[in-house]
Amino acid sequence: MSARVNYGTHPAAIAKVLDAVGDAAMVLSYEEDRAFAAVSLNRFGAIGSVRLDWHGVEVLERSDAFDGGQLRRMVRGYADASELAVVFWGNLAVPSVALEAGMVAVHAETVLEYSAECWIYLVDSGVLIEFQDGEGFTAGRVPGAPGGP
C-alpha cells in the first residue's frame, strides 16, 4: 500500500493531543505533510527507518533527557510562541499536525505521550527537534532553511 493511502488512517492515536490543544491545531493532509517534510525532514539523511543523520548538520543541542520538560525548554529556546510548528510522528498512519510552538511547549508531555519518536519542525526558525524515547532530543538547523547552512 502506498504512503498516501495509509497516511492519517489512525488519527485516534493523537486524540489526547488534539483534545488538549483544541482548535489550535490543524491536522495536515497528506499533501501538506509531504510539503512540510520536503523543507525539513527530507533534507536530512536517515539512519535506519526512524532516525535522522545529523552528520554535517549544524547541531544546536543534544540532550539525553526524554521528557516533556526538556521538550518545553527546547521549543521555547528556539522559537517564538506564535511561530508555526509542525509535529511529525514516526508512523505515517498518524497524521501530522501544525500549531503554534507555544502550544507544543504547553502540552509537551501530551505530545510525547503517543509515540516513541517524533520531530518538531519550527518553521520560521528553521530548526528541527528530533525525539527518540529513551535516548533524548537533538535540535539542529535544517540544511537550507532560514538561519541554516
PDB file of C-alpha atoms in Angstrom:
ATOM      1  CA  MET A   1       0.000   0.000   0.000  1.00  0.00           C
ATOM      2  CA  SER A   2       1.255   3.480  -0.758  1.00  0.00           C
ATOM      3  CA  ALA A   3       2.086   6.077   1.863  1.00  0.00           C
ATOM      4  CA  ARG A   4      -0.736   8.265   0.545  1.00  0.00           C
ATOM      5  CA  VAL A   5      -3.304   5.520   1.185  1.00  0.00           C
ATOM      6  CA  ASN A   6      -2.002   4.823   4.721  1.00  0.00           C
ATOM      7  CA  TYR A   7      -1.416   8.444   5.706  1.00  0.00           C
ATOM      8  CA  GLY A   8      -3.641   9.666   8.533  1.00  0.00           C
ATOM      9  CA  THR A   9      -5.675   6.491   8.898  1.00  0.00           C
ATOM     10  CA  HIS A  10      -5.122   6.440  12.694  1.00  0.00           C
ATOM     11  CA  PRO A  11      -5.932   9.945  13.973  1.00  0.00           C
ATOM     12  CA  ALA A  12      -7.296   8.453  17.202  1.00  0.00           C
ATOM     13  CA  ALA A  13      -3.679   7.776  18.217  1.00  0.00           C
ATOM     14  CA  ILE A  14      -3.189  11.507  18.820  1.00  0.00           C
ATOM     15  CA  ALA A  15      -6.667  12.204  20.180  1.00  0.00           C
ATOM     16  CA  LYS A  16      -5.218  13.373  23.520  1.00  0.00           C
ATOM     17  CA  VAL A  17      -3.045  15.925  21.730  1.00  0.00           C
ATOM     18  CA  LEU A  18      -5.966  17.173  19.659  1.00  0.00           C
ATOM     19  CA  ASP A  19      -8.245  17.313  22.722  1.00  0.00           C
ATOM     20  CA  ALA A  20      -5.603  19.217  24.706  1.00  0.00           C
ATOM     21  CA  VAL A  21      -4.963  21.883  22.073  1.00  0.00           C
ATOM     22  CA  GLY A  22      -8.477  22.092  20.638  1.00  0.00           C
ATOM     23  CA  ASP A  23      -8.913  24.262  17.573  1.00  0.00           C
ATOM     24  CA  ALA A  24      -5.317  25.497  17.917  1.00  0.00           C
ATOM     25  CA  ALA A  25      -4.092  22.501  15.879  1.00  0.00           C
ATOM     26  CA  MET A  26      -4.627  21.760  12.236  1.00  0.00           C
ATOM     27  CA  VAL A  27      -4.426  18.144  11.142  1.00  0.00           C
ATOM     28  CA  LEU A  28      -2.402  18.104   7.936  1.00  0.00           C
ATOM     29  CA  SER A  29      -3.452  16.419   4.721  1.00  0.00           C
ATOM     30  CA  TYR A  30      -1.023  14.068   3.027  1.00  0.00           C
ATOM     31  CA  GLU A  31      -0.034  16.810   0.581  1.00  0.00           C
ATOM     32  CA  GLU A  32       0.570  19.320   3.399  1.00  0.00           C
ATOM     33  CA  ASP A  33       2.567  16.754   5.377  1.00  0.00           C
ATOM     34  CA  ARG A  34       4.768  15.983   2.368  1.00  0.00           C
ATOM     35  CA  ALA A  35       5.258  19.707   1.605  1.00  0.00           C
ATOM     36  CA  PHE A  36       6.490  20.389   5.156  1.00  0.00           C
ATOM     37  CA  ALA A  37       8.594  17.216   5.127  1.00  0.00           C
ATOM     38  CA  ALA A  38      10.250  18.369   1.891  1.00  0.00           C
ATOM     39  CA  VAL A  39      11.585  21.507   3.594  1.00  0.00           C
ATOM     40  CA  SER A  40      12.511  19.811   6.871  1.00  0.00           C
ATOM     41  CA  LEU A  41      12.813  16.043   7.448  1.00  0.00           C
ATOM     42  CA  ASN A  42      13.681  15.196   3.862  1.00  0.00           C
ATOM     43  CA  ARG A  43      16.732  17.478   3.932  1.00  0.00           C
ATOM     44  CA  PHE A  44      18.433  15.040   6.303  1.00  0.00           C
ATOM     45  CA  GLY A  45      19.863  11.644   5.595  1.00  0.00           C
ATOM     46  CA  ALA A  46      18.433   8.712   7.511  1.00  0.00           C
ATOM     47  CA  ILE A  47      19.955   6.144   9.815  1.00  0.00           C
ATOM     48  CA  GLY A  48      17.648   3.158   9.771  1.00  0.00           C
ATOM     49  CA  SER A  49      13.999   3.916   9.260  1.00  0.00           C
ATOM     50  CA  VAL A  50      13.255   6.448  12.011  1.00  0.00           C
ATOM     51  CA  ARG A  51      16.471   8.311  12.873  1.00  0.00           C
ATOM     52  CA  LEU A  52      17.931  11.349  11.220  1.00  0.00           C
ATOM     53  CA  ASP A  53      21.581  11.523  10.262  1.00  0.00           C
ATOM     54  CA  TRP A  54      22.904  14.667  11.958  1.00  0.00           C
ATOM     55  CA  HIS A  55      26.424  14.391  10.478  1.00  0.00           C
ATOM     56  CA  GLY A  56      27.342  17.564   8.611  1.00  0.00           C
ATOM     57  CA  VAL A  57      24.360  19.455  10.053  1.00  0.00           C
ATOM     58  CA  GLU A  58      24.530  22.361  12.498  1.00  0.00           C
ATOM     59  CA  VAL A  59      23.506  20.684  15.756  1.00  0.00           C
ATOM     60  CA  LEU A  60      22.366  23.270  18.268  1.00  0.00           C
ATOM     61  CA  GLU A  61      21.815  20.979  21.222  1.00  0.00           C
ATOM     62  CA  ARG A  62      21.674  17.360  22.316  1.00  0.00           C
ATOM     63  CA  SER A  63      20.017  16.197  25.497  1.00  0.00           C
ATOM     64  CA  ASP A  64      19.682  12.751  26.983  1.00  0.00           C
ATOM     65  CA  ALA A  65      16.557  13.866  28.850  1.00  0.00           C
ATOM     66  CA  PHE A  66      13.423  12.471  27.264  1.00  0.00           C
ATOM     67  CA  ASP A  67      10.542  14.196  28.973  1.00  0.00           C
ATOM     68  CA  GLY A  68       8.070  16.997  28.416  1.00  0.00           C
ATOM     69  CA  GLY A  69      10.089  19.446  30.469  1.00  0.00           C
ATOM     70  CA  GLN A  70      13.046  19.151  28.124  1.00  0.00           C
ATOM     71  CA  LEU A  71      10.883  19.478  25.015  1.00  0.00           C
ATOM     72  CA  ARG A  72       9.207  22.547  26.519  1.00  0.00           C
ATOM     73  CA  ARG A  73      12.575  24.181  27.244  1.00  0.00           C
ATOM     74  CA  MET A  74      13.899  23.454  23.753  1.00  0.00           C
ATOM     75  CA  VAL A  75      10.814  24.702  21.918  1.00  0.00           C
ATOM     76  CA  ARG A  76      10.782  27.886  23.981  1.00  0.00           C
ATOM     77  CA  GLY A  77      14.501  28.326  23.426  1.00  0.00           C
ATOM     78  CA  TYR A  78      14.389  28.058  19.638  1.00  0.00           C
ATOM     79  CA  ALA A  79      11.000  29.501  18.670  1.00  0.00           C
ATOM     80  CA  ASP A  80       8.689  32.385  19.396  1.00  0.00           C
ATOM     81  CA  ALA A  81       5.441  31.223  20.983  1.00  0.00           C
ATOM     82  CA  SER A  82       3.433  32.256  17.915  1.00  0.00           C
ATOM     83  CA  GLU A  83       5.742  30.535  15.414  1.00  0.00           C
ATOM     84  CA  LEU A  84       4.266  27.689  13.398  1.00  0.00           C
ATOM     85  CA  ALA A  85       5.405  24.245  14.499  1.00  0.00           C
ATOM     86  CA  VAL A  86       4.738  21.014  12.639  1.00  0.00           C
ATOM     87  CA  VAL A  87       4.750  17.762  14.602  1.00  0.00           C
ATOM     88  CA  PHE A  88       5.575  14.631  12.615  1.00  0.00           C
ATOM     89  CA  TRP A  89       5.140  11.191  14.186  1.00  0.00           C
ATOM     90  CA  GLY A  90       7.163   8.063  13.477  1.00  0.00           C
ATOM     91  CA  ASN A  91       4.218   6.437  11.719  1.00  0.00           C
ATOM     92  CA  LEU A  92       2.556   7.957   8.634  1.00  0.00           C
ATOM     93  CA  ALA A  93      -0.739   6.374   9.668  1.00  0.00           C
ATOM     94  CA  VAL A  94      -0.854   9.080  12.338  1.00  0.00           C
ATOM     95  CA  PRO A  95      -1.433  12.469  10.720  1.00  0.00           C
ATOM     96  CA  SER A  96       0.979  15.320  11.323  1.00  0.00           C
ATOM     97  CA  VAL A  97      -0.317  18.442  12.998  1.00  0.00           C
ATOM     98  CA  ALA A  98       0.524  22.135  12.713  1.00  0.00           C
ATOM     99  CA  LEU A  99       0.090  24.506  15.646  1.00  0.00           C
ATOM    100  CA  GLU A 100       1.822  27.357  17.403  1.00  0.00           C
ATOM    101  CA  ALA A 101       5.114  26.486  19.064  1.00  0.00           C
ATOM    102  CA  GLY A 102       3.770  27.871  22.332  1.00  0.00           C
ATOM    103  CA  MET A 103       1.051  25.214  22.294  1.00  0.00           C
ATOM    104  CA  VAL A 104       3.650  22.494  21.706  1.00  0.00           C
ATOM    105  CA  ALA A 105       5.540  23.796  24.733  1.00  0.00           C
ATOM    106  CA  VAL A 106       2.461  23.992  26.974  1.00  0.00           C
ATOM    107  CA  HIS A 107       1.355  20.467  26.017  1.00  0.00           C
ATOM    108  CA  ALA A 108       4.819  18.898  25.685  1.00  0.00           C
ATOM    109  CA  GLU A 109       4.023  15.873  27.855  1.00  0.00           C
ATOM    110  CA  THR A 110       0.950  15.085  25.791  1.00  0.00           C
ATOM    111  CA  VAL A 111       2.879  15.474  22.525  1.00  0.00           C
ATOM    112  CA  LEU A 112       5.465  12.938  23.701  1.00  0.00           C
ATOM    113  CA  GLU A 113       2.942  10.526  25.173  1.00  0.00           C
ATOM    114  CA  TYR A 114       1.850   8.916  21.914  1.00  0.00           C
ATOM    115  CA  SER A 115       4.990   7.962  20.061  1.00  0.00           C
ATOM    116  CA  ALA A 116       8.470   6.640  20.726  1.00  0.00           C
ATOM    117  CA  GLU A 117       9.720   9.120  18.162  1.00  0.00           C
ATOM    118  CA  CYS A 118       8.603  12.428  16.758  1.00  0.00           C
ATOM    119  CA  TRP A 119      10.007  15.504  15.090  1.00  0.00           C
ATOM    120  CA  ILE A 120       9.013  19.115  15.657  1.00  0.00           C
ATOM    121  CA  TYR A 121       9.802  21.484  12.818  1.00  0.00           C
ATOM    122  CA  LEU A 122       9.912  25.142  13.876  1.00  0.00           C
ATOM    123  CA  VAL A 123       9.092  26.733  10.546  1.00  0.00           C
ATOM    124  CA  ASP A 124      10.300  30.330  10.919  1.00  0.00           C
ATOM    125  CA  SER A 125      13.413  29.389  12.897  1.00  0.00           C
ATOM    126  CA  GLY A 126      14.407  26.613  10.502  1.00  0.00           C
ATOM    127  CA  VAL A 127      15.050  24.328  13.476  1.00  0.00           C
ATOM    128  CA  LEU A 128      14.111  20.677  13.760  1.00  0.00           C
ATOM    129  CA  ILE A 129      13.884  18.873  17.097  1.00  0.00           C
ATOM    130  CA  GLU A 130      14.121  15.092  16.983  1.00  0.00           C
ATOM    131  CA  PHE A 131      12.804  12.983  19.861  1.00  0.00           C
ATOM    132  CA  GLN A 132      13.792   9.352  20.367  1.00  0.00           C
ATOM    133  CA  ASP A 133      12.253   7.823  23.502  1.00  0.00           C
ATOM    134  CA  GLY A 134      14.873   6.579  25.897  1.00  0.00           C
ATOM    135  CA  GLU A 135      17.591   8.487  24.058  1.00  0.00           C
ATOM    136  CA  GLY A 136      16.526  12.107  24.210  1.00  0.00           C
ATOM    137  CA  PHE A 137      16.455  15.087  21.916  1.00  0.00           C
ATOM    138  CA  THR A 138      18.577  16.591  19.189  1.00  0.00           C
ATOM    139  CA  ALA A 139      17.915  20.091  17.866  1.00  0.00           C
ATOM    140  CA  GLY A 140      19.563  21.447  14.776  1.00  0.00           C
ATOM    141  CA  ARG A 141      19.242  23.744  11.801  1.00  0.00           C
ATOM    142  CA  VAL A 142      17.547  22.289   8.778  1.00  0.00           C
ATOM    143  CA  PRO A 143      20.011  22.436   5.870  1.00  0.00           C
ATOM    144  CA  GLY A 144      18.977  25.240   3.524  1.00  0.00           C
ATOM    145  CA  ALA A 145      16.369  26.640   5.944  1.00  0.00           C
ATOM    146  CA  PRO A 146      16.398  30.229   7.286  1.00  0.00           C
ATOM    147  CA  GLY A 147      19.366  30.631   9.572  1.00  0.00           C
ATOM    148  CA  GLY A 148      20.832  27.325   8.351  1.00  0.00           C
ATOM    149  CA  PRO A 149      23.812  26.424   6.193  1.00  0.00           C
TER     150      PRO A 149
END
